[in-house]
Short mmCIF file of C-alpha atoms in Angstrom, two decimals:
data_model
loop_
_atom_site.label_atom_id
_atom_site.label_comp_id
_atom_site.label_asym_id
_atom_site.label_seq_id
_atom_site.Cartn_x
_atom_site.Cartn_y
_atom_site.Cartn_z
CA MET A 1 0.00 0.00 0.00
CA SER A 2 1.39 3.40 -1.00
CA THR A 3 2.29 5.92 1.66
CA HIS A 4 2.28 9.10 -0.41
CA ILE A 5 0.35 11.31 -2.83
CA VAL A 6 2.04 12.88 -5.86
CA VAL A 7 1.23 16.44 -6.91
CA GLY A 8 2.22 18.05 -10.21
CA VAL A 9 3.50 21.61 -9.69
CA ASP A 10 3.98 24.22 -12.43
CA GLY A 11 3.07 27.56 -10.81
CA SER A 12 -0.36 27.89 -12.47
CA VAL A 13 -3.49 28.75 -10.50
CA PRO A 14 -5.02 25.26 -10.99
CA ALA A 15 -1.73 23.67 -9.85
CA THR A 16 -1.84 25.79 -6.70
CA GLY A 17 -5.33 24.46 -6.11
CA ALA A 18 -3.98 20.94 -6.61
CA VAL A 19 -1.29 21.50 -3.96
CA GLU A 20 -3.88 22.80 -1.50
CA TRP A 21 -6.29 19.92 -2.21
CA ALA A 22 -3.56 17.30 -1.88
CA ALA A 23 -2.24 18.81 1.36
CA ALA A 24 -5.68 18.55 2.94
CA ASP A 25 -6.15 15.03 1.57
CA ALA A 26 -2.76 13.88 2.87
CA ARG A 27 -3.55 15.27 6.31
CA ARG A 28 -6.93 13.52 6.45
CA ARG A 29 -5.63 10.17 5.19
CA GLY A 30 -2.28 10.15 7.01
CA LEU A 31 -0.18 10.08 3.83
CA ASP A 32 3.05 11.82 2.83
CA LEU A 33 3.13 14.39 0.06
CA ARG A 34 5.53 14.36 -2.89
CA LEU A 35 5.62 17.49 -5.06
CA VAL A 36 7.17 17.14 -8.50
CA HIS A 37 7.88 19.59 -11.29
CA VAL A 38 8.69 18.18 -14.72
CA GLY A 39 10.84 20.39 -16.92
CA PRO A 40 12.22 19.83 -20.42
CA GLN A 41 15.28 17.63 -20.82
CA TRP A 42 17.32 20.65 -21.96
CA LEU A 43 16.68 22.42 -18.62
CA HIS A 44 19.40 25.10 -18.15
CA GLU A 45 20.90 25.92 -14.79
CA ALA A 46 19.06 29.25 -14.53
CA ASN A 47 15.74 27.62 -15.33
CA ALA A 48 16.50 24.80 -12.91
CA GLU A 49 16.94 27.33 -10.12
CA GLN A 50 13.62 28.96 -10.98
CA CYS A 51 11.87 25.57 -11.04
CA ALA A 52 13.43 24.60 -7.72
CA ARG A 53 12.20 27.87 -6.23
CA LEU A 54 8.72 27.13 -7.60
CA LEU A 55 8.76 23.72 -5.92
CA GLU A 56 9.94 25.14 -2.60
CA GLU A 57 7.20 27.77 -2.59
CA ALA A 58 4.61 25.04 -3.25
CA ALA A 59 6.15 22.91 -0.49
CA ASP A 60 5.92 25.82 1.98
CA ARG A 61 2.25 26.22 1.09
CA ALA A 62 1.62 22.50 1.53
CA ARG A 63 3.37 22.37 4.90
CA ALA A 64 1.36 25.32 6.16
CA LEU A 65 -1.88 23.51 5.28
CA ALA A 66 -0.95 19.91 6.05
CA GLY A 67 0.41 20.25 9.58
CA GLY A 68 2.85 17.45 10.36
CA VAL A 69 2.61 15.74 6.97
CA LYS A 70 5.99 14.87 5.45
CA VAL A 71 6.48 16.94 2.28
CA THR A 72 9.25 16.21 -0.22
CA THR A 73 10.04 17.74 -3.61
CA GLU A 74 11.82 16.63 -6.77
CA LEU A 75 12.67 18.33 -10.03
CA LEU A 76 12.33 15.91 -12.95
CA SER A 77 12.99 16.30 -16.65
CA GLY A 78 11.27 14.73 -19.63
CA ASN A 79 7.72 14.39 -20.91
CA VAL A 80 5.33 15.80 -18.31
CA ALA A 81 2.51 13.27 -18.72
CA GLY A 82 4.94 10.36 -19.03
CA GLU A 83 6.80 11.25 -15.84
CA LEU A 84 3.60 11.72 -13.85
CA ILE A 85 2.22 8.40 -15.12
CA ARG A 86 5.48 6.78 -14.02
CA GLU A 87 5.14 8.42 -10.60
CA SER A 88 1.61 7.02 -10.25
CA ALA A 89 2.92 3.44 -10.18
CA THR A 90 4.10 3.83 -6.57
CA ALA A 91 1.67 6.52 -5.37
CA GLY A 92 -1.65 6.45 -3.58
CA GLY A 93 -2.93 8.97 -6.11
CA VAL A 94 -1.85 11.80 -8.39
CA VAL A 95 -3.27 15.31 -8.04
CA LEU A 96 -3.09 17.81 -10.91
CA GLY A 97 -4.39 21.20 -11.87
CA SER A 98 -6.93 21.07 -14.68
CA ARG A 99 -4.52 22.80 -17.06
CA GLY A 100 -1.03 24.23 -16.75
CA LEU A 101 0.81 27.32 -17.86
CA GLY A 102 1.28 25.91 -21.34
CA GLY A 103 -2.41 25.30 -21.98
CA PHE A 104 -4.79 27.36 -24.13
CA ALA A 105 -6.87 29.79 -22.07
CA GLY A 106 -10.13 28.47 -23.50
CA MET A 107 -9.50 24.88 -22.50
CA THR A 108 -11.11 23.62 -19.28
CA VAL A 109 -8.89 20.53 -19.04
CA GLY A 110 -5.44 20.28 -20.56
CA SER A 111 -3.82 17.46 -22.50
CA VAL A 112 -1.55 16.49 -19.61
CA SER A 113 -4.45 16.06 -17.19
CA LEU A 114 -6.40 13.97 -19.71
CA ALA A 115 -3.39 11.80 -20.53
CA VAL A 116 -2.55 11.14 -16.89
CA ALA A 117 -6.19 10.45 -16.00
CA GLY A 118 -6.38 7.93 -18.83
CA HIS A 119 -3.14 6.06 -18.12
CA ALA A 120 -2.18 6.44 -14.45
CA SER A 121 -2.04 3.36 -12.25
CA GLY A 122 -4.25 4.75 -9.49
CA PRO A 123 -6.69 7.58 -8.75
CA VAL A 124 -6.08 10.89 -10.49
CA VAL A 125 -7.68 14.00 -9.00
CA VAL A 126 -8.05 17.02 -11.27
CA VAL A 127 -8.52 20.40 -9.56
CA ARG A 128 -9.59 23.59 -11.33
CA ALA A 129 -8.94 26.23 -8.65
CA PRO A 130 -7.93 26.74 -5.02
CA ALA A 131 -10.38 25.27 -2.55
CA ALA A 132 -13.64 27.07 -1.85
CA PRO A 133 -14.02 28.33 1.73
CA ALA A 134 -17.22 26.35 2.34
CA GLU A 135 -17.57 22.56 2.16
CA HIS A 136 -20.74 20.62 1.41
CA GLY A 137 -19.85 17.47 3.35
CA ARG A 138 -20.71 15.22 0.41
CA VAL A 139 -18.79 12.99 -2.00
CA VAL A 140 -20.58 12.03 -5.22
CA VAL A 141 -19.74 8.89 -7.17
CA GLY A 142 -20.99 7.63 -10.51
CA TYR A 143 -21.77 3.92 -10.28
CA ASP A 144 -22.89 1.41 -12.90
CA GLY A 145 -21.44 -1.80 -11.45
CA SER A 146 -18.56 -2.06 -13.95
CA PRO A 147 -15.01 -2.88 -12.74
CA ASP A 148 -14.03 0.78 -13.15
CA ALA A 149 -17.07 1.85 -11.15
CA GLN A 150 -16.21 -0.65 -8.41
CA ALA A 151 -12.76 0.92 -8.10
CA ALA A 152 -14.33 4.39 -8.11
CA MET A 153 -16.72 3.37 -5.34
CA GLU A 154 -13.88 2.03 -3.18
CA TYR A 155 -12.03 5.33 -3.52
CA ALA A 156 -15.22 7.34 -2.88
CA VAL A 157 -15.89 5.34 0.31
CA GLU A 158 -12.33 6.02 1.48
CA GLN A 159 -12.70 9.73 0.74
CA ALA A 160 -16.11 10.02 2.43
CA ARG A 161 -14.87 8.24 5.54
CA ALA A 162 -11.71 10.38 5.78
CA ARG A 163 -13.79 13.54 5.43
CA GLY A 164 -16.62 12.47 7.74
CA ALA A 165 -18.87 13.19 4.77
CA GLY A 166 -21.90 11.58 3.22
CA LEU A 167 -21.62 9.49 0.07
CA HIS A 168 -24.12 10.04 -2.73
CA VAL A 169 -24.31 7.38 -5.45
CA VAL A 170 -25.57 8.41 -8.90
CA SER A 171 -26.67 5.56 -11.19
CA ALA A 172 -27.93 7.30 -14.31
CA TRP A 173 -29.58 5.41 -17.15
CA GLN A 174 -30.95 6.39 -20.54
CA MET A 175 -34.19 5.46 -22.26
CA PRO A 176 -33.68 3.40 -25.40
CA VAL A 177 -35.31 4.60 -28.62
CA PHE A 178 -38.69 2.94 -29.22
CA SER A 179 -40.59 2.83 -32.45
CA PRO A 180 -43.39 5.43 -32.42
CA TYR A 181 -45.69 2.69 -33.72
CA ALA A 182 -45.13 0.36 -30.73
CA VAL A 183 -48.55 -0.49 -29.27
CA THR A 184 -47.19 -1.24 -25.81
CA TYR A 185 -45.00 1.88 -25.66
CA ASN A 186 -46.20 3.16 -22.26
CA THR A 187 -46.06 -0.27 -20.66
CA LEU A 188 -42.52 -0.82 -21.96
CA ILE A 189 -41.37 2.49 -20.50
CA GLN A 190 -42.86 1.74 -17.09
CA ASP A 191 -41.39 -1.76 -17.02
CA LEU A 192 -37.98 -0.45 -18.07
CA MET A 193 -38.01 2.28 -15.41
CA ARG A 194 -38.82 -0.24 -12.68
CA GLU A 195 -36.16 -2.63 -13.94
CA GLU A 196 -33.39 -0.05 -14.26
CA THR A 197 -34.03 1.76 -10.98
CA GLY A 198 -34.51 -1.50 -9.08
CA ALA A 199 -31.25 -2.97 -10.39
CA ALA A 200 -29.36 0.25 -9.59
CA ARG A 201 -30.71 0.32 -6.02
CA GLU A 202 -29.74 -3.31 -5.51
CA ARG A 203 -26.16 -2.61 -6.58
CA VAL A 204 -25.79 -0.09 -3.76
CA VAL A 205 -27.10 -2.41 -1.00
CA PRO A 206 -23.82 -4.34 -0.46
CA TRP A 207 -21.89 -1.08 -0.10
CA ARG A 208 -24.35 0.19 2.47
CA GLU A 209 -24.13 -3.06 4.42
CA ALA A 210 -20.33 -3.12 4.29
CA ASN A 211 -20.03 0.51 5.46
CA PRO A 212 -22.58 1.04 8.23
CA ASP A 213 -20.56 4.02 9.52
CA LEU A 214 -21.28 6.01 6.35
CA VAL A 215 -24.47 7.77 5.33
CA ILE A 216 -24.97 6.51 1.77
CA THR A 217 -27.75 7.97 -0.35
CA ASP A 218 -28.51 7.12 -3.96
CA GLU A 219 -30.49 8.23 -6.99
CA GLN A 220 -31.30 6.65 -10.36
CA PRO A 221 -32.10 9.52 -12.74
CA CYS A 222 -33.19 8.86 -16.30
CA ALA A 223 -30.58 11.15 -17.85
CA HIS A 224 -27.21 11.13 -19.52
CA PRO A 225 -24.59 10.24 -16.86
CA VAL A 226 -22.62 13.44 -17.45
CA THR A 227 -25.75 15.57 -17.01
CA ALA A 228 -26.74 13.69 -13.85
CA LEU A 229 -23.27 14.02 -12.34
CA MET A 230 -23.08 17.71 -13.24
CA GLN A 231 -26.32 18.31 -11.34
CA ALA A 232 -25.17 16.29 -8.33
CA ALA A 233 -21.79 18.06 -8.34
CA GLY A 234 -23.43 21.36 -7.42
CA SER A 235 -23.43 20.27 -3.77
CA ALA A 236 -20.34 18.04 -3.77
CA ASP A 237 -16.79 18.48 -2.50
CA LEU A 238 -15.54 15.75 -4.82
CA VAL A 239 -16.96 13.80 -7.76
CA VAL A 240 -15.53 10.32 -8.37
CA VAL A 241 -15.88 8.38 -11.63
CA GLY A 242 -14.36 5.28 -13.15
CA SER A 243 -12.13 5.80 -16.17
CA ARG A 244 -14.74 4.07 -18.34
CA GLY A 245 -18.05 2.32 -17.72
CA ARG A 246 -20.12 -0.52 -19.11
CA GLY A 247 -20.70 1.22 -22.41
CA GLY A 248 -17.02 1.94 -23.09
CA PHE A 249 -14.91 0.33 -25.78
CA ALA A 250 -12.30 -2.06 -24.42
CA SER A 251 -9.55 -0.07 -26.17
CA ALA A 252 -10.60 3.27 -24.66
CA VAL A 253 -8.48 4.43 -21.74
CA LEU A 254 -10.80 7.30 -20.86
CA GLY A 255 -14.51 6.91 -21.50
CA SER A 256 -16.96 9.56 -22.68
CA VAL A 257 -18.50 9.97 -19.22
CA SER A 258 -15.23 10.54 -17.37
CA HIS A 259 -14.08 12.80 -20.22
CA GLY A 260 -17.33 14.81 -20.05
CA VAL A 261 -17.24 15.10 -16.26
CA LEU A 262 -13.66 16.37 -16.34
CA HIS A 263 -14.67 19.08 -18.81
CA HIS A 264 -17.95 20.18 -17.22
CA VAL A 265 -17.82 19.63 -13.45
CA THR A 266 -16.17 22.51 -11.62
CA CYS A 267 -15.41 20.87 -8.26
CA PRO A 268 -12.44 18.46 -7.95
CA VAL A 269 -12.91 15.26 -9.96
CA ALA A 270 -11.25 11.91 -9.26
CA VAL A 271 -10.86 9.43 -12.12
CA VAL A 272 -10.14 5.90 -10.91
CA ARG A 273 -8.89 2.91 -12.90
CA PRO A 274 -8.98 -0.63 -11.52
CA ASP A 275 -5.79 -2.65 -11.58
CA ALA A 276 -5.31 -5.28 -14.26
CA GLU A 277 -6.69 -8.14 -12.12
CA GLU A 278 -9.87 -6.24 -11.23
CA ARG A 279 -10.45 -5.26 -14.86
CA SER A 280 -10.15 -8.88 -16.03
#
């Protein structure tokens, strides 16, 4: 089991938010904090000094927020996404700003964040801005019973317990397209609604039984999963999703739902991938 969280630092506002989020998370979960800055391989001495100063300023901020948490820093060189993915192999999670200094101003999530979220070994938390002063006391998780969703639920339970927060499970489903000439149209809709909502409720029961110390609520909206999670995120401190769900292609590393949530949900978002054994 990993003993530390990795944070990508580049001096941008979202990266500052990532440092603050990770410091609080490390304090709650009793983990160490490792701050890394990845520079180009041709890093000159003057630039190296500037990057080291950037790391030290971030470390000072983290120590001020995280109390007695052990904070270390390292200046790396190479491909940013590749180095962070490599770091994830031994970490209990990677925390990133939604986009860095090199990103286009109009983009909500940068290419590095998307690449790391799609390939990292463990949870990846993407943060848009420094933490809001008020907390809602609720973690939201998207759950469809897939292996990725199982891993997301495990992480969401851990986060809710560490925060002393409630856990809200969103199991969205969509109505299939029926022929307008179907005679039993209304009956089919009613039967489908009962079947989908009933199955979604049943999937949550084992989690409720296994975690009696948590307040777990759930909903089964008939809506696109991204829309449902966006609505639930309005009163959430963290939204957790699997990297891809039941409808994803086996070759996809980041599904349409996780991709959509990263782009449209403004609170911190955790994307969780199961390990190889869980996925098989």
